[in-house]
Short mmCIF file of N, CA, C and O in Angstrom, two decimals:
data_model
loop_
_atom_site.label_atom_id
_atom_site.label_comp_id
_atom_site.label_asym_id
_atom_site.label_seq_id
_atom_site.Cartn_x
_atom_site.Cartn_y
_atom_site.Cartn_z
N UNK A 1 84.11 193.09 87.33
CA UNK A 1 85.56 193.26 87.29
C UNK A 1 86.16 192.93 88.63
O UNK A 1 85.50 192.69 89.64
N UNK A 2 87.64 192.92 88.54
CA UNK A 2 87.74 192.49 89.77
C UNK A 2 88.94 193.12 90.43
O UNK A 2 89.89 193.24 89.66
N UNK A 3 89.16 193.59 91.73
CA UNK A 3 89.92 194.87 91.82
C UNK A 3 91.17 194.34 91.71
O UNK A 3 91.53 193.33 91.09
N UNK A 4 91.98 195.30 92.54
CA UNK A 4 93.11 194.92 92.88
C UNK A 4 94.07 194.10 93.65
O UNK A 4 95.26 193.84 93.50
N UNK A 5 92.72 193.62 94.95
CA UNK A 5 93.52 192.75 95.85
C UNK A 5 92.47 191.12 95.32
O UNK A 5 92.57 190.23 96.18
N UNK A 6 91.80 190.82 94.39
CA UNK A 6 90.81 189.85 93.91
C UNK A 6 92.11 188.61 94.25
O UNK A 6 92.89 189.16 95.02
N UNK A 7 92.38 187.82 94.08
CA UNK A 7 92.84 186.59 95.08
C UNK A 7 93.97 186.66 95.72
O UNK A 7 94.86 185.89 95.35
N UNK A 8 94.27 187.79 97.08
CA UNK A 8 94.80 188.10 97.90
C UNK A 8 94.43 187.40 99.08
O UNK A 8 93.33 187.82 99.44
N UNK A 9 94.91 186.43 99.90
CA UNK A 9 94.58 186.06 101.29
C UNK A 9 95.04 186.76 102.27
O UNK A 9 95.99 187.50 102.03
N UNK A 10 94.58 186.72 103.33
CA UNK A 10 95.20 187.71 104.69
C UNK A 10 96.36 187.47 104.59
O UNK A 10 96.90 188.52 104.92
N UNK A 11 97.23 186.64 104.31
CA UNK A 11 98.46 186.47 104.38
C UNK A 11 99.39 187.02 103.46
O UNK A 11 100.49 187.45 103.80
N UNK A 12 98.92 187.00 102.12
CA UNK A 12 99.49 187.81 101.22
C UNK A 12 99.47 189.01 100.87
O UNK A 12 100.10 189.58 99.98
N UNK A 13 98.52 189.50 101.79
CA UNK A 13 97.83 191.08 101.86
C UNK A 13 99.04 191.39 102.84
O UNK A 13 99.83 192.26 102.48
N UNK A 14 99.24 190.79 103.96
CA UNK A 14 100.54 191.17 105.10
C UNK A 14 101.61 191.33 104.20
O UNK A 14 102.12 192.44 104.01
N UNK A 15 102.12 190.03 103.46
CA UNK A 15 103.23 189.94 103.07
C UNK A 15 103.52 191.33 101.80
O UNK A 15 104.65 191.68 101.45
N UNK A 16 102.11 192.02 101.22
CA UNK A 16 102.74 193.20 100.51
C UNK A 16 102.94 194.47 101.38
O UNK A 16 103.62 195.46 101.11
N UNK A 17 102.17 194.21 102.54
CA UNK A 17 102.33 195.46 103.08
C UNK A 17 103.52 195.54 104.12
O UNK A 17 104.02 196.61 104.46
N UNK A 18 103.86 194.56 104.49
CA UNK A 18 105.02 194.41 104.74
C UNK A 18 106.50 194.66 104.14
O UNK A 18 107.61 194.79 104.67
N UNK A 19 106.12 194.67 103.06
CA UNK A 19 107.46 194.22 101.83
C UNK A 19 106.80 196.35 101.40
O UNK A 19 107.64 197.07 100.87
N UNK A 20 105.84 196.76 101.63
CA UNK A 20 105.91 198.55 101.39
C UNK A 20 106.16 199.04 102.34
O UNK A 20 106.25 200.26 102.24
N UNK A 21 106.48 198.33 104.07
CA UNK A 21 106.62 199.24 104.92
C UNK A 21 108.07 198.97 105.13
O UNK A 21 108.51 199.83 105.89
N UNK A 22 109.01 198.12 104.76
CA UNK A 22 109.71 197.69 104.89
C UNK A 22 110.85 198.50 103.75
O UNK A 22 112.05 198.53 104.00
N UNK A 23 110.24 199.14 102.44
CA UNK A 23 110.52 199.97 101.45
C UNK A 23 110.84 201.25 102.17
O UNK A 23 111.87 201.92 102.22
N UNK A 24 109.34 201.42 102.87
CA UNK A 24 109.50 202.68 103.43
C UNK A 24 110.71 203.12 104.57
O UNK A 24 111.34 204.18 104.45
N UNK A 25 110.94 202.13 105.72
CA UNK A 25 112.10 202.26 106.51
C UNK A 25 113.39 202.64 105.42
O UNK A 25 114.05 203.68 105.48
N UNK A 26 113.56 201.68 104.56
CA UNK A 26 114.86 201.62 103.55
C UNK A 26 115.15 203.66 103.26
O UNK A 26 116.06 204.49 103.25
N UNK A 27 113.85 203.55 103.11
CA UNK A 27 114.25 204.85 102.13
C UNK A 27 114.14 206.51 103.32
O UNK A 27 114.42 207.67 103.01
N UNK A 28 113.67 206.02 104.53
CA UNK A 28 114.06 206.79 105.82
C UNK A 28 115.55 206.92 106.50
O UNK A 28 116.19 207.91 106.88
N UNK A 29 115.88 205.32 106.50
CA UNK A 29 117.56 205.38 106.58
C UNK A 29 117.95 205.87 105.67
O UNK A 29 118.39 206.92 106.13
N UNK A 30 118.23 205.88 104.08
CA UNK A 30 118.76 206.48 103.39
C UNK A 30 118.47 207.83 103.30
O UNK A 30 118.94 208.42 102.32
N UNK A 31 117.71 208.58 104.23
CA UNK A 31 117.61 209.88 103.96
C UNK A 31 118.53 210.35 104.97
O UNK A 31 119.41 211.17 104.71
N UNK A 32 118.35 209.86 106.13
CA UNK A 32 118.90 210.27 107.56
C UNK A 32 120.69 209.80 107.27
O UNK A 32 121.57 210.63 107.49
N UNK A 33 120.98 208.55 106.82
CA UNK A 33 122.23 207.94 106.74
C UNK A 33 122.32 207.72 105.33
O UNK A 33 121.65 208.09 104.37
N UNK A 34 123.41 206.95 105.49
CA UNK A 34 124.00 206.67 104.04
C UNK A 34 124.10 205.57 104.06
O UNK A 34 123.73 204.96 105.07
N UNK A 35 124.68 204.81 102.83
CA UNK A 35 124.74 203.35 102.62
C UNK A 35 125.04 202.55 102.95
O UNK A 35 124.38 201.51 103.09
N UNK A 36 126.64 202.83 103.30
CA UNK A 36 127.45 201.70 104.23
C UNK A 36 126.67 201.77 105.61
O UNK A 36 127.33 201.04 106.35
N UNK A 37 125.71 202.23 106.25
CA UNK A 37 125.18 202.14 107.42
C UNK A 37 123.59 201.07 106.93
O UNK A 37 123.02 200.17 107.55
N UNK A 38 123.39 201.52 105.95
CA UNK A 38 122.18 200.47 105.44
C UNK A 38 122.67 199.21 105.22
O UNK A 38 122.06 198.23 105.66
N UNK A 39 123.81 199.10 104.55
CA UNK A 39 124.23 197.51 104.73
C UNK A 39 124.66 196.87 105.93
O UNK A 39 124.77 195.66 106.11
N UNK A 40 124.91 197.87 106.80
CA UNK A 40 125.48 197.39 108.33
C UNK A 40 123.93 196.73 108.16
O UNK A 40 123.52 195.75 107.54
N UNK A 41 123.28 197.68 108.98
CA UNK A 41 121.84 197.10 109.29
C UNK A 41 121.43 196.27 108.41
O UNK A 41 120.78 195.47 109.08
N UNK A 42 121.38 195.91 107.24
CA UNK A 42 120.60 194.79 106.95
C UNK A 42 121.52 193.53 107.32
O UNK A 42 120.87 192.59 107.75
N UNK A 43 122.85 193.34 107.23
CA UNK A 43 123.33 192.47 108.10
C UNK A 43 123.42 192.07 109.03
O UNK A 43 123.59 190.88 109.27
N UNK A 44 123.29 193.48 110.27
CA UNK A 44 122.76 193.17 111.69
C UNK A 44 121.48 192.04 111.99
O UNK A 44 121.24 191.16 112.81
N UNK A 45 120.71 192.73 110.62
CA UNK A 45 119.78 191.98 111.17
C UNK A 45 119.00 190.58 110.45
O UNK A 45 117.97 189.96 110.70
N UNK A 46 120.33 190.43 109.19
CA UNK A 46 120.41 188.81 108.81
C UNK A 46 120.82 188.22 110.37
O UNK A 46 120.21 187.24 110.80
N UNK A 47 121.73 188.79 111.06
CA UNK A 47 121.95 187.93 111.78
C UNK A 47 121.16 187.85 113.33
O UNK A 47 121.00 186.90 114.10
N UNK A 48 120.75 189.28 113.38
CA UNK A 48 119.40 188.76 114.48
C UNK A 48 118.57 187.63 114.28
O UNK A 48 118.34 186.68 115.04
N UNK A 49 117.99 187.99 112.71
CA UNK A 49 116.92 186.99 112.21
C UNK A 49 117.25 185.46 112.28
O UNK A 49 116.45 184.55 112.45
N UNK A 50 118.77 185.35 112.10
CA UNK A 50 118.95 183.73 112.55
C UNK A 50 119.11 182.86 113.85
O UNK A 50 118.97 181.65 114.04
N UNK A 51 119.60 184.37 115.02
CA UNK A 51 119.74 184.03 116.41
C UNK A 51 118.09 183.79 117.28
O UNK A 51 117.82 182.96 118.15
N UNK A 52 117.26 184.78 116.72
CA UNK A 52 115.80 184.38 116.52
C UNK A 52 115.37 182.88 116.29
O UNK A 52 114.91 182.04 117.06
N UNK A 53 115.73 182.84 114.77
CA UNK A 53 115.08 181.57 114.46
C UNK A 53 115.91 180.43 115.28
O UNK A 53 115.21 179.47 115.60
N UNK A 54 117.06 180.37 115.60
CA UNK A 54 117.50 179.37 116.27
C UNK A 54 116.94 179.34 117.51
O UNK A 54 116.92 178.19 117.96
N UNK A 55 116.38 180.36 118.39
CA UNK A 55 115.95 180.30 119.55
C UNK A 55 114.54 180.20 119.95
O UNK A 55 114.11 180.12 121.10
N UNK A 56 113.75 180.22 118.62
CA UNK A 56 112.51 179.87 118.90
C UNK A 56 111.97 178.71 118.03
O UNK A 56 111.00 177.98 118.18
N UNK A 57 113.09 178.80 116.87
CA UNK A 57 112.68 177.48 116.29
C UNK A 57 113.64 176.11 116.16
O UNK A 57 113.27 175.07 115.62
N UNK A 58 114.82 176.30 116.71
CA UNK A 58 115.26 175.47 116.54
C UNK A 58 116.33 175.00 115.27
O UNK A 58 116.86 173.89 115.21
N UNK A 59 116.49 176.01 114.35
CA UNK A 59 117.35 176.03 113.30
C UNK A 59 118.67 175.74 114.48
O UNK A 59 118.92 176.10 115.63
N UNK A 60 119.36 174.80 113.34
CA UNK A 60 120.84 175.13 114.05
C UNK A 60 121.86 175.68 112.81
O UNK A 60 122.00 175.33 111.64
N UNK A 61 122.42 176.55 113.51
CA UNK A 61 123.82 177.76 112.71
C UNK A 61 124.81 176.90 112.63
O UNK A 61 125.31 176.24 113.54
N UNK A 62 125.15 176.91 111.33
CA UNK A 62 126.09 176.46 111.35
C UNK A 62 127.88 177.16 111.53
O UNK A 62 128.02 178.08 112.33
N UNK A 63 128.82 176.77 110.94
CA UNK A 63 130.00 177.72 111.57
C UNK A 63 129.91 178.71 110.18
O UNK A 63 130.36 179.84 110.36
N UNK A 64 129.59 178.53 109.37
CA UNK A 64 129.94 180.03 108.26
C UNK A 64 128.74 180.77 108.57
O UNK A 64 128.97 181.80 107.92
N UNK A 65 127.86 180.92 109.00
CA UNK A 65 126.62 181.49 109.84
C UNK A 65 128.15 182.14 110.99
O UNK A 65 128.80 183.17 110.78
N UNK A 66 128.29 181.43 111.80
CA UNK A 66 129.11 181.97 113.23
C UNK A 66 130.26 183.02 112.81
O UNK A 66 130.48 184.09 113.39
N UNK A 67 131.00 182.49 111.62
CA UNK A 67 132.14 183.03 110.95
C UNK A 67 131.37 184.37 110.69
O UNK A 67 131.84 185.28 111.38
N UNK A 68 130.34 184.74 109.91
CA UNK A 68 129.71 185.59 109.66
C UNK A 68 129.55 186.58 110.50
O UNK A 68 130.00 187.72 110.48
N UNK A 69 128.80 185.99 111.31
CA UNK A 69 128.57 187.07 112.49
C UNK A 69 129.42 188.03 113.02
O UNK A 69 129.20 189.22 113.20
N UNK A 70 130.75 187.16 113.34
CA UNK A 70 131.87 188.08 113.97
C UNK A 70 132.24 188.58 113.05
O UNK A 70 132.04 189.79 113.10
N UNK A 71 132.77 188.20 112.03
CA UNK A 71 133.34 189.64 110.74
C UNK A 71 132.34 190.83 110.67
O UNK A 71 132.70 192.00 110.82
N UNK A 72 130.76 190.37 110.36
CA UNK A 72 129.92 191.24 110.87
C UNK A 72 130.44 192.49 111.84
O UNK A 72 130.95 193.58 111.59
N UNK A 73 130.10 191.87 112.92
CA UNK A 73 130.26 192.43 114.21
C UNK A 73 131.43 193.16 114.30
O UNK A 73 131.65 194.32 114.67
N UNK A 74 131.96 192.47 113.99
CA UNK A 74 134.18 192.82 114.17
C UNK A 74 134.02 194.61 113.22
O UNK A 74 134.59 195.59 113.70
N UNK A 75 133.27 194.71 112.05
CA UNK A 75 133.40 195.34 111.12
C UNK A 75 132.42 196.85 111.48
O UNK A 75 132.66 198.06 111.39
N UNK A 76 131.28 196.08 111.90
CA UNK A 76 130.63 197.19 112.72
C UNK A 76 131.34 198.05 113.39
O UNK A 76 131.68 199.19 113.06
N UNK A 77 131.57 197.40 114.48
CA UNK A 77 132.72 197.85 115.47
C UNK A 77 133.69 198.88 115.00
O UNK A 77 133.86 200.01 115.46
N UNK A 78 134.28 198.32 114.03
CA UNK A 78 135.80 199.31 113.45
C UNK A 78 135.37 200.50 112.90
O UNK A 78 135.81 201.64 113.05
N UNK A 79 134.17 199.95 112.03
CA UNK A 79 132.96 201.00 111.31
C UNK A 79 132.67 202.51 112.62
O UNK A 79 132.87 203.73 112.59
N UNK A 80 132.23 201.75 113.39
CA UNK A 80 132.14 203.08 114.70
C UNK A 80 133.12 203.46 115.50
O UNK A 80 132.65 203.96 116.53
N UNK A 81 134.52 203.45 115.46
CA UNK A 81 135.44 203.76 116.07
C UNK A 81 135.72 204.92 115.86
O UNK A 81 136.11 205.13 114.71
N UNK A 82 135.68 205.84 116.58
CA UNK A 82 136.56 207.26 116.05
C UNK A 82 138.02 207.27 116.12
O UNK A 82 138.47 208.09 116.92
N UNK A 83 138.48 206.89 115.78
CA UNK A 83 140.47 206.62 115.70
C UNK A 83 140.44 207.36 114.96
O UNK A 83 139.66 207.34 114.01
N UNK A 84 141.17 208.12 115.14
CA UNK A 84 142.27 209.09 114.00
C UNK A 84 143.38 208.22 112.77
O UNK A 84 144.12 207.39 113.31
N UNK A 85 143.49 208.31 111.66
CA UNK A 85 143.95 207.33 110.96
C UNK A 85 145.57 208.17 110.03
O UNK A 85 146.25 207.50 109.26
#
């Protein structure tokens, strides 16, 4: 018989345990925070992940990538302001 990881390569063995530890953070922020802070962060870090890849690989951003970012950012921002409303 053949178990559970039977034609798993090192690489695809990463890529599940990655994709369960990556579950696991999700569901640590959602205990500690709430949602609209989980979507901050996963947008934060769409857009790390592209300032990354442009800087080590050479992708180039284009402007709705750039546009992105700052509404991003802009939104974060307002997101953490304590103003009285």
């Amino acid at each position: 018989e053949k178990g559970l990881w039977a034609g798993f390569d090192r690489a695809s063995c990463l890529a599940v345990c990655s994709s369960a530890l990556g579950g696991l953070i999700v569901s640590a922020v959602l205990k500690y925070a709430d949602s609209v802070l989980k979507g901050y962060a996963t947008a934060a870090s769409v857009i790390f992940t592209g300032l990354l890849s442009a800087a080590l690989f050479g992708t180039e951003l284009d402007g709705n990538f750039l546009v992105a970012a700052v509404i991003v950012t802009c939104s974060i921002v307002v997101y953490n302001t304590k103003a009285a409303i």
